[in-house]
mmCIF file of C-alpha atoms in Angstrom:
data_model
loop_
_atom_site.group_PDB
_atom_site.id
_atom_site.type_symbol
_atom_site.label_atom_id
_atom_site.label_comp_id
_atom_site.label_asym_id
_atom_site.label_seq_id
_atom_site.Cartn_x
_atom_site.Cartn_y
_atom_site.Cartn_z
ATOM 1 C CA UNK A 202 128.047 -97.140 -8.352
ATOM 2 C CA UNK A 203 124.819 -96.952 -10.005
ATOM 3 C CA UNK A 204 123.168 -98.630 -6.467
ATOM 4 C CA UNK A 205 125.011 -95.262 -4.607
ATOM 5 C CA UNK A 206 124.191 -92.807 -7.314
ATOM 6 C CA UNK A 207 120.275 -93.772 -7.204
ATOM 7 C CA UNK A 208 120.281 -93.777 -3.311
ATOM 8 C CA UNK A 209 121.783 -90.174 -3.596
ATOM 9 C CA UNK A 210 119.026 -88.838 -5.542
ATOM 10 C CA UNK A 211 116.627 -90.374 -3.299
ATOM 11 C CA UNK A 212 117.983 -88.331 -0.327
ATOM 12 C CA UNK A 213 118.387 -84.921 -2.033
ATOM 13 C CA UNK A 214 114.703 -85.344 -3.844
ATOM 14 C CA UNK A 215 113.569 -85.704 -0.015
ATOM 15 C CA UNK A 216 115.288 -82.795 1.541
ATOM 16 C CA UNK A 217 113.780 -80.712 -1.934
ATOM 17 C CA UNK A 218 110.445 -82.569 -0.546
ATOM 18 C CA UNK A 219 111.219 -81.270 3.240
ATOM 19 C CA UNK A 220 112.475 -77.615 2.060
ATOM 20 C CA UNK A 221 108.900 -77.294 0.009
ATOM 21 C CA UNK A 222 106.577 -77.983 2.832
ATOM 22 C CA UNK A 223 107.969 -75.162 5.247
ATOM 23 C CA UNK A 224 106.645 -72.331 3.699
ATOM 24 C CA UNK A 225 103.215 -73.877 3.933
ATOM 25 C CA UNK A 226 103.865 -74.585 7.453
ATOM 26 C CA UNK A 227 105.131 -71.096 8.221
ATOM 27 C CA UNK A 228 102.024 -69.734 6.589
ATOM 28 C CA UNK A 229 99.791 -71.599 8.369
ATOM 29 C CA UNK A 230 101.278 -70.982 11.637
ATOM 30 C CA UNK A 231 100.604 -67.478 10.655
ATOM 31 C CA UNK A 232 97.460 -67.151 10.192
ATOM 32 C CA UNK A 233 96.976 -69.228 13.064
ATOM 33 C CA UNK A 234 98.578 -66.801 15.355
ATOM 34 C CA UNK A 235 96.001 -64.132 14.049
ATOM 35 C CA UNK A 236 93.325 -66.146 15.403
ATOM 36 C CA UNK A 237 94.357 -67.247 18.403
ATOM 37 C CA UNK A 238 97.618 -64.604 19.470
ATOM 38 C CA UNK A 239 98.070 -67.440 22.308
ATOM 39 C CA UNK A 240 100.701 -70.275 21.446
ATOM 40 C CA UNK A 241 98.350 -73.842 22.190
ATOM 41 C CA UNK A 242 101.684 -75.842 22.437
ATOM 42 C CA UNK A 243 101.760 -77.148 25.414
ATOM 43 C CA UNK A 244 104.822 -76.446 26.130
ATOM 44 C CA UNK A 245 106.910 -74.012 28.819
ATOM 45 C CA UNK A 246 107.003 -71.004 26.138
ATOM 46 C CA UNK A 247 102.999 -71.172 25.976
ATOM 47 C CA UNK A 248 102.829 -70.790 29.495
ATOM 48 C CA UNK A 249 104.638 -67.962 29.960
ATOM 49 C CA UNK A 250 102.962 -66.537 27.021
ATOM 50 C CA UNK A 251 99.728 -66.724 28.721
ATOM 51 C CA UNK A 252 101.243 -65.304 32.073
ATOM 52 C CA UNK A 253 102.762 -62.504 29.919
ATOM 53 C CA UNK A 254 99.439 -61.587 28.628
ATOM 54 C CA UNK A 255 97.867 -61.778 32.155
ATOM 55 C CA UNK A 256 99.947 -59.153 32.605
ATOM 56 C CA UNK A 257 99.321 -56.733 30.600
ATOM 57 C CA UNK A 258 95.432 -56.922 30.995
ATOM 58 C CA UNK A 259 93.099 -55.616 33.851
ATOM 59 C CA UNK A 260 94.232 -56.729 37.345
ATOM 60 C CA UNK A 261 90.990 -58.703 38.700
ATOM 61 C CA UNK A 262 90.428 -62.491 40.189
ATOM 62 C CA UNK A 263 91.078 -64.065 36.680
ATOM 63 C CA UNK A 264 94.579 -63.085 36.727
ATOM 64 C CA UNK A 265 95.068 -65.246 39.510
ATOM 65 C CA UNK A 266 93.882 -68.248 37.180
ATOM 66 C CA UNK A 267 96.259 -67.006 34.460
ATOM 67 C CA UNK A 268 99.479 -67.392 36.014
ATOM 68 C CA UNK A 269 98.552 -70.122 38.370
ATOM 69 C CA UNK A 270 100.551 -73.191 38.067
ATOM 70 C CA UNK A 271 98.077 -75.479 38.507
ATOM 71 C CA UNK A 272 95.309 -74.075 36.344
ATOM 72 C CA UNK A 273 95.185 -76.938 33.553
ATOM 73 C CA UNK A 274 96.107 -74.929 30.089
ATOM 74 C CA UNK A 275 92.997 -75.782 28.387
ATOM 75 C CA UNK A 276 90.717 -73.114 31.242
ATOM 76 C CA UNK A 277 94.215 -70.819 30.949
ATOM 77 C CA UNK A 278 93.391 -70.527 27.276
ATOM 78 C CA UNK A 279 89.679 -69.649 27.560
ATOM 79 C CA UNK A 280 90.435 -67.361 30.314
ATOM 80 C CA UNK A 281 92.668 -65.528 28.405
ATOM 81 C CA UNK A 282 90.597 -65.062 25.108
ATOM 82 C CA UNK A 283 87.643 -64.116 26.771
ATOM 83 C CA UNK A 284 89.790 -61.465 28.587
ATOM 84 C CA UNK A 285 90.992 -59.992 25.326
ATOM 85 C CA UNK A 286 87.197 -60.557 23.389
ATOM 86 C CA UNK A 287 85.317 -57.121 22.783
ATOM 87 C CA UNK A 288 82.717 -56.582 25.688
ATOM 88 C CA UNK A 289 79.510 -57.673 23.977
ATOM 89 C CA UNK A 290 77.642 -54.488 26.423
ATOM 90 C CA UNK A 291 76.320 -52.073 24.613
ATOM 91 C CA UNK A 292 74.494 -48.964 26.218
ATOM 92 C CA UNK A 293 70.946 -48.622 25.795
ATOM 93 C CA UNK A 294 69.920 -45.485 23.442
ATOM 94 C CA UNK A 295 68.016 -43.875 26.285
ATOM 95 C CA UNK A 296 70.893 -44.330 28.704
ATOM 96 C CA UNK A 297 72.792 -41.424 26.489
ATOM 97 C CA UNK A 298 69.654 -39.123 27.000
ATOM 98 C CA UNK A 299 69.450 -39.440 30.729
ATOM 99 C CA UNK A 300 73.353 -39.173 31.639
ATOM 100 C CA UNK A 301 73.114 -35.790 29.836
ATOM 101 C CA UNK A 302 73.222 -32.903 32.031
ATOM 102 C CA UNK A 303 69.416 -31.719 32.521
ATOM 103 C CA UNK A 304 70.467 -27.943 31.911
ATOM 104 C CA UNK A 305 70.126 -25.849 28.593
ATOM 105 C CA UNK A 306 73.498 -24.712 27.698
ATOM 106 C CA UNK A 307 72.143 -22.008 25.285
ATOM 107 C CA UNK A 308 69.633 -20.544 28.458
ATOM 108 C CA UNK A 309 71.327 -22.048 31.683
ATOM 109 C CA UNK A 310 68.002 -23.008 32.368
ATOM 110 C CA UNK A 311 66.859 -26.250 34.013
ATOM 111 C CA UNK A 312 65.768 -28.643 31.200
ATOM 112 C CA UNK A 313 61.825 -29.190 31.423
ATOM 113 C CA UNK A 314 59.321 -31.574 29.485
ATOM 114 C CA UNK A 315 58.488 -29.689 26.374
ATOM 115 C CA UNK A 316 54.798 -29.208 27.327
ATOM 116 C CA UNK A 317 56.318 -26.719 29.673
ATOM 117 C CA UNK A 318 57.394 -23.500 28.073
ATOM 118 C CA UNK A 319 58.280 -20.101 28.510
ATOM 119 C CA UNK A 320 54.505 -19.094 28.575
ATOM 120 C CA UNK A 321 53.189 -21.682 31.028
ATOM 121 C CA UNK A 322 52.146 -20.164 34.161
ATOM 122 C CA UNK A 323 54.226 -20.602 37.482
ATOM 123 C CA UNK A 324 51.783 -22.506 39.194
ATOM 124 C CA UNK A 325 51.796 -24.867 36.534
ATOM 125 C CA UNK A 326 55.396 -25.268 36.137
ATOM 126 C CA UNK A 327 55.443 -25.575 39.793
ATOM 127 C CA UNK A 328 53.385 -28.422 39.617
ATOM 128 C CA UNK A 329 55.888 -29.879 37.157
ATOM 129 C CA UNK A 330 58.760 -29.447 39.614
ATOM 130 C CA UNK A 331 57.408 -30.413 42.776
ATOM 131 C CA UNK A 332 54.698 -32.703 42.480
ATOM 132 C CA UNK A 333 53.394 -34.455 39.115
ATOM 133 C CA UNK A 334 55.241 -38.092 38.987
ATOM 134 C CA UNK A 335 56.336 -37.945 42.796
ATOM 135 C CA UNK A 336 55.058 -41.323 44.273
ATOM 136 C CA UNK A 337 51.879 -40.621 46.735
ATOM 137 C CA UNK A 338 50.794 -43.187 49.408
ATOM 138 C CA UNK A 339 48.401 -40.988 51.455
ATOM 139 C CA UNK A 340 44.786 -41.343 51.159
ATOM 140 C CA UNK A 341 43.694 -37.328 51.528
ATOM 141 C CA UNK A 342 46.479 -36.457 48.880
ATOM 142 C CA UNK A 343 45.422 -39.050 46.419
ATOM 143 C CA UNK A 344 41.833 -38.443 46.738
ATOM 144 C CA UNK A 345 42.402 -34.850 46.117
ATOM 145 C CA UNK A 346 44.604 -35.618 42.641
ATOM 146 C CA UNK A 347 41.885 -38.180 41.718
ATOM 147 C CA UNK A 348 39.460 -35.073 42.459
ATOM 148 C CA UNK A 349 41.456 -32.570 40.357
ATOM 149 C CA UNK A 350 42.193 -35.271 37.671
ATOM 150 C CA UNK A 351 38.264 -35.449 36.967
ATOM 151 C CA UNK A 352 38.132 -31.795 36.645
ATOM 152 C CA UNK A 353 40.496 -31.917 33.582
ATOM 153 C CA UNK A 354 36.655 -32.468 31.759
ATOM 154 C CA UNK A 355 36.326 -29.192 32.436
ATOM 155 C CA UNK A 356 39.410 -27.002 32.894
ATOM 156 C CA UNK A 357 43.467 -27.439 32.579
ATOM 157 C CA UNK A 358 45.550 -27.995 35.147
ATOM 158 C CA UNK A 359 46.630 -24.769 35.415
ATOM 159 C CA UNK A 360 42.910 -23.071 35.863
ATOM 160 C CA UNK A 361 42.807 -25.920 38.377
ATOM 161 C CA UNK A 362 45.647 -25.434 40.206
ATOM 162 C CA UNK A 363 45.257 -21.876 40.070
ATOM 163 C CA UNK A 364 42.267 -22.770 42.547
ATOM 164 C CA UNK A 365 43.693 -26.048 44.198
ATOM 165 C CA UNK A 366 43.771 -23.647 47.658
ATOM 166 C CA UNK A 367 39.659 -22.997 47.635
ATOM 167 C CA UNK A 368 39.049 -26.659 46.477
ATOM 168 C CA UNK A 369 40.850 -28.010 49.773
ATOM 169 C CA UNK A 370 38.843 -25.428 52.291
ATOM 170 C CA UNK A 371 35.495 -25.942 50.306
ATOM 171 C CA UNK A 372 36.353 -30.176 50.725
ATOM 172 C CA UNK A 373 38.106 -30.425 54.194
ATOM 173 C CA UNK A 374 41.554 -30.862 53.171
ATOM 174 C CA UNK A 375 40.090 -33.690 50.879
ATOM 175 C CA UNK A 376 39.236 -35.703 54.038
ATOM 176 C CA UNK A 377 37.119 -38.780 52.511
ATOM 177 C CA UNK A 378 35.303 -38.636 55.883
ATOM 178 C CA UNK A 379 34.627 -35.009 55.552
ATOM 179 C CA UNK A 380 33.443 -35.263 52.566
ATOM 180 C CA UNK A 381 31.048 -38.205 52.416
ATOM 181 C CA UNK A 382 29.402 -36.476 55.617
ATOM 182 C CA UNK A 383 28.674 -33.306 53.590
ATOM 183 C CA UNK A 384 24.799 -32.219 52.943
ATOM 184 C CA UNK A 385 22.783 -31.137 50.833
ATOM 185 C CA UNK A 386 23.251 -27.524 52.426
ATOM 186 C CA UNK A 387 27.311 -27.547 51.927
ATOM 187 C CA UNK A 388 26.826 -28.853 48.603
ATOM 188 C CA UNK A 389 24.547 -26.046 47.422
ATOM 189 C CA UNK A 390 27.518 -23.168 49.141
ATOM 190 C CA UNK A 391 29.825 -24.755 47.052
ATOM 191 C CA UNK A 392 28.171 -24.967 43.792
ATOM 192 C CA UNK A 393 27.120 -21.341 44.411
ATOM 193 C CA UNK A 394 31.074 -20.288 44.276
ATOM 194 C CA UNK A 395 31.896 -18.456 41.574
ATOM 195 C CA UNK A 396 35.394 -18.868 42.634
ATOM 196 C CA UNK A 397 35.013 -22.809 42.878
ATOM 197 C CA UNK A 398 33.642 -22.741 39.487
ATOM 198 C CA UNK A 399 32.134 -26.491 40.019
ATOM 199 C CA UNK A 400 28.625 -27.237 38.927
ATOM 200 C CA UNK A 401 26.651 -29.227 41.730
ATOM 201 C CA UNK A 402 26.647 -32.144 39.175
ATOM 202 C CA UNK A 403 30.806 -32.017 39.822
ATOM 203 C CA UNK A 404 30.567 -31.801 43.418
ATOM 204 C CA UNK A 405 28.156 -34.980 44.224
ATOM 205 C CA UNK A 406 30.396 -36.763 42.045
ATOM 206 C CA UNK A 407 33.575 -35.932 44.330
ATOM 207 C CA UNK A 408 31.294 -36.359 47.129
ATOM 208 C CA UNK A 409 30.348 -39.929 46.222
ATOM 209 C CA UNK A 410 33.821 -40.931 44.982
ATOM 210 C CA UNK A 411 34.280 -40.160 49.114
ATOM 211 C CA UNK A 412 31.874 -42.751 50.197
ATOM 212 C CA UNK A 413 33.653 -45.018 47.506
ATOM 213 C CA UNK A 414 36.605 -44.610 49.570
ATOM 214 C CA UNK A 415 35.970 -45.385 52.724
ATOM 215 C CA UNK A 416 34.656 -48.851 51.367
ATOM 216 C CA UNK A 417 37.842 -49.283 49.846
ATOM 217 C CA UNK A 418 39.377 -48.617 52.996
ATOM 218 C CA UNK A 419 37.010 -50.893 54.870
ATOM 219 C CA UNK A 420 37.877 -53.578 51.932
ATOM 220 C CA UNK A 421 41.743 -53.358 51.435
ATOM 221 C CA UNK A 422 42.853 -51.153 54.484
ATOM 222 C CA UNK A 423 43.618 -47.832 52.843
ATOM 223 C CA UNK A 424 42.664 -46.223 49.316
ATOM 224 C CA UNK A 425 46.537 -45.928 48.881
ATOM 225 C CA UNK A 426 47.129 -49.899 49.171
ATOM 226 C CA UNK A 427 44.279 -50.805 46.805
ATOM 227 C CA UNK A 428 45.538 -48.389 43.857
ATOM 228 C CA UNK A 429 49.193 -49.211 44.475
ATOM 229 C CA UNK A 430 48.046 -52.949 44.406
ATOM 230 C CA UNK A 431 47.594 -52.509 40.447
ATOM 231 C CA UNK A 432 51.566 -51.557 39.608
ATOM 232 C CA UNK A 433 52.677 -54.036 42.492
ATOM 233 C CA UNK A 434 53.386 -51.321 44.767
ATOM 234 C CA UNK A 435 56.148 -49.725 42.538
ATOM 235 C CA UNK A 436 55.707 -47.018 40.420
ATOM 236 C CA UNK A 437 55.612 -48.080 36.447
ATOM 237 C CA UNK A 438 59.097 -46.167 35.266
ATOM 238 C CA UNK A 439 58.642 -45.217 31.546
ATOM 239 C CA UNK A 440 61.143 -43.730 29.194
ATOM 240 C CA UNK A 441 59.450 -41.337 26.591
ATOM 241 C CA UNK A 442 62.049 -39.188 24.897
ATOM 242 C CA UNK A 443 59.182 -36.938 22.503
ATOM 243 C CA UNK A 444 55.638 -35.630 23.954
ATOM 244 C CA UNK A 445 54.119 -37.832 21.164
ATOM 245 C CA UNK A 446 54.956 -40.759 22.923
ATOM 246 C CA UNK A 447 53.221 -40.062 26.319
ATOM 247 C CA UNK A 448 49.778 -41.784 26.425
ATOM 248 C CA UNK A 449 46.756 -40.502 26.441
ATOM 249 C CA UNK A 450 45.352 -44.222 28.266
ATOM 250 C CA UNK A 451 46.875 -47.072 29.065
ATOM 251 C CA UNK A 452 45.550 -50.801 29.312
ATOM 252 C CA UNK A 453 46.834 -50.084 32.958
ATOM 253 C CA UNK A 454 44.383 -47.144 33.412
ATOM 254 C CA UNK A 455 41.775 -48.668 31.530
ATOM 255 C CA UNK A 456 41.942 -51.894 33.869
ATOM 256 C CA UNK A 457 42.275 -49.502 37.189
ATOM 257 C CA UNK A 458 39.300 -47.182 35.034
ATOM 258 C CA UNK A 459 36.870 -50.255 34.979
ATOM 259 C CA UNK A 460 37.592 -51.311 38.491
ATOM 260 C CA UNK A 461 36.592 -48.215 40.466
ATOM 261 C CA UNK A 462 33.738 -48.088 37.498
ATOM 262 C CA UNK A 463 32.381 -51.476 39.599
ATOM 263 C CA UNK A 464 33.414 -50.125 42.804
ATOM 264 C CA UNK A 465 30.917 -47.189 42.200
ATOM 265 C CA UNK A 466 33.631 -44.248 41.372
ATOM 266 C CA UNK A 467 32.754 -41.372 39.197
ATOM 267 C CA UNK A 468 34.445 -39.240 36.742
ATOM 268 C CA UNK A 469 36.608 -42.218 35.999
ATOM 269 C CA UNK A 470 37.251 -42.758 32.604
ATOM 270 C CA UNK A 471 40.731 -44.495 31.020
ATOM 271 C CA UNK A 472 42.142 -40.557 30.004
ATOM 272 C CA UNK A 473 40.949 -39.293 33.722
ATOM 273 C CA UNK A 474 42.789 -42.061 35.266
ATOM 274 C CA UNK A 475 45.965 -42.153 33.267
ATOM 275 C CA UNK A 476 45.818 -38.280 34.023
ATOM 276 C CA UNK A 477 45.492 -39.619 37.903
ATOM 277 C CA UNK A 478 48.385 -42.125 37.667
ATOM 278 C CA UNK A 479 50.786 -39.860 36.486
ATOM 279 C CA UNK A 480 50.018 -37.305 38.937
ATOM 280 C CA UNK A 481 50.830 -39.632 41.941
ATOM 281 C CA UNK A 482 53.496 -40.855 40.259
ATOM 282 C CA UNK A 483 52.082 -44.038 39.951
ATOM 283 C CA UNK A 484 53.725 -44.082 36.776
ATOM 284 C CA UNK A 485 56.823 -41.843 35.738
ATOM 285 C CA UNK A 486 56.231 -40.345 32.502
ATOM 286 C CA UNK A 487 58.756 -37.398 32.602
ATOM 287 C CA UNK A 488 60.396 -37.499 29.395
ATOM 288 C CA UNK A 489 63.936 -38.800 30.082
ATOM 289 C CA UNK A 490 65.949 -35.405 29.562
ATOM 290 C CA UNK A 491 63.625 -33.511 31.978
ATOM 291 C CA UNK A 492 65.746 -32.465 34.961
ATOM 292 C CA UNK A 493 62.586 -34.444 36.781
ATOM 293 C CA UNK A 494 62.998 -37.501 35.573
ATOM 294 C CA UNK A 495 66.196 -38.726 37.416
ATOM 295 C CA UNK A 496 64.798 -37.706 40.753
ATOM 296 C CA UNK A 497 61.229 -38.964 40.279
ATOM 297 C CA UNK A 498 63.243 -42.077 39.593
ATOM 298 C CA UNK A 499 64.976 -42.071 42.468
ATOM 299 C CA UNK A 500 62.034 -41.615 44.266
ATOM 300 C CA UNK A 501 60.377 -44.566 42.559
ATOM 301 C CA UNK A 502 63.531 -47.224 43.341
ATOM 302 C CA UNK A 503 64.529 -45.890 46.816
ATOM 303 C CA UNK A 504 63.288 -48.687 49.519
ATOM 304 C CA UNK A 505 60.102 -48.198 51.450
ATOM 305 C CA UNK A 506 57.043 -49.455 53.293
ATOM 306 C CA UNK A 507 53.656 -48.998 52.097
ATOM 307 C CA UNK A 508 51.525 -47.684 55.230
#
């Protein structure tokens, strides 16, 4: 009796034993499931776990993987948690600025960089809008905003533009072969112009930055190829959101400033050239909630063929 009596309390201290150890077991499973809401059993009930979940998530080509048969459990698992993970994208701060609508809602007007304001003249703001940062290839048009860009040591671009008309009958159209045929006779007519308003010690220097040209063009096959050559024939996009950002120079303009320096070019300096650049659109430096900025972009990504 005392052999059955001992044997008894063995048994019920083990089921005591048993009953203890399934709350831990409970509570681990638990917290398990708040890591990992898949079952990893493998078992039938897991599968259809995972297929349930495959389910309820986007419809795309890992689905297929989900609830195929053959998919070993192990990939079904990954598949599934890196379905439910957070996307680790995050849109970039000046993404915000440019997906806003370019219009003032206070004014209905079209939104503008801030150096354009209510008092800037027309010509100026037309400037803005139609040409300053759109992407220039010809040789005539960029020698005339290289021209115009080395009058900025003189005047403002509006006073300049204000005259832009007389500039291109006084220089043929900005014809570099015009131009580096002119004498000493048209020089002196144009100097004398009240309504040019350029000293004679202005015009030689446009007139020799047109012989500087055409050895360009001799040398690389067009003035256009040689200054696109220095931003690998793709306009340099920047994303300034404040006027206080945009540069005055740029190691890029200081590098393209020192070149022509060597090739002979005058009225070339690092400010005249970043001035030049971002003219021709060379490089984009609309700030990124002017109503310009999108389209010069555009402009600047769309496919093309340097001629």
């Amino acid at each position: 009796m005392s052999k059955a009596n001992t044997r008894r309390h063995d048994l019920e201290r083990n089921k005591l034993s048993k009953e203890k150890e399934k709350p831990s077991q409970s509570i681990l499973s638990k917290h398990l499931k708040r890591i990992y809401p898949i079952g990893l059993q493998r078992s039938g009930s897991s599968l259809s776990s995972l297929s349930s979940l495959s389910l309820s998530l986007s419809q795309n080509s890992n689905d297929s993987l989900l609830t195929d048969s053959t998919t070993p459990l192990n990939q079904k698992i990954s598949l599934a948690l890196r379905l439910i993970a957070p996307s680790e994208r995050r849109e970039a701060p000046w993404a915000k600025t440019v997906q806003q609508q370019s219009q003032d809602t206070s004014t209905g007007e079209l939104r503008r960089c801030n150096w354009i304001t209510k008092n800037s003249d027309k010509v100026y703001v037309a400037f803005h809008d139609e040409c300053w940062g759109v992407p220039v290839y010809d040789d005539n048009q960029l020698f005339e905003l290289l021209a115009m860009s080395g009058m900025l040591m003189d005047y403002n671009w509006t006073e300049i533009l204000k005259r832009r008309e007389l500039f291109r009958e006084a220089f043929g159209g900005f014809d570099p072969n015009f131009v580096a045929k002119m004498g000493e006779e048209e020089i002196a007519d144009i100097a004398s112009n009240k309504a040019i308003m350029l000293t004679e010690c202005r015009v030689r220097c446009i007139l020799d930055n047109a012989k500087c040209i055409l050895k360009i063009v001799r040398e690389f096959g067009s003035f256009g190829s040689y200054m696109w050559g220095y931003v690998n024939h793709k306009p340099v996009i920047n994303r300034y959101r404040y006027p206080r950002n945009v540069p005055l120079r740029t190691p890029k303009a200081e590098a393209v400033s020192k070149d022509l320096i060597k090739h002979g070019f005058r009225l070339v300096g690092p400010v005249i050239v970043c001035s030049f650049m971002q003219a021709a659109g060379l490089t984009i430096d609309h700030l990124v909630d002017c109503y310009r900025y999108s389209e010069c972009v555009s402009l600047a990504e769309r496919p093309w063929r340097h001629i």
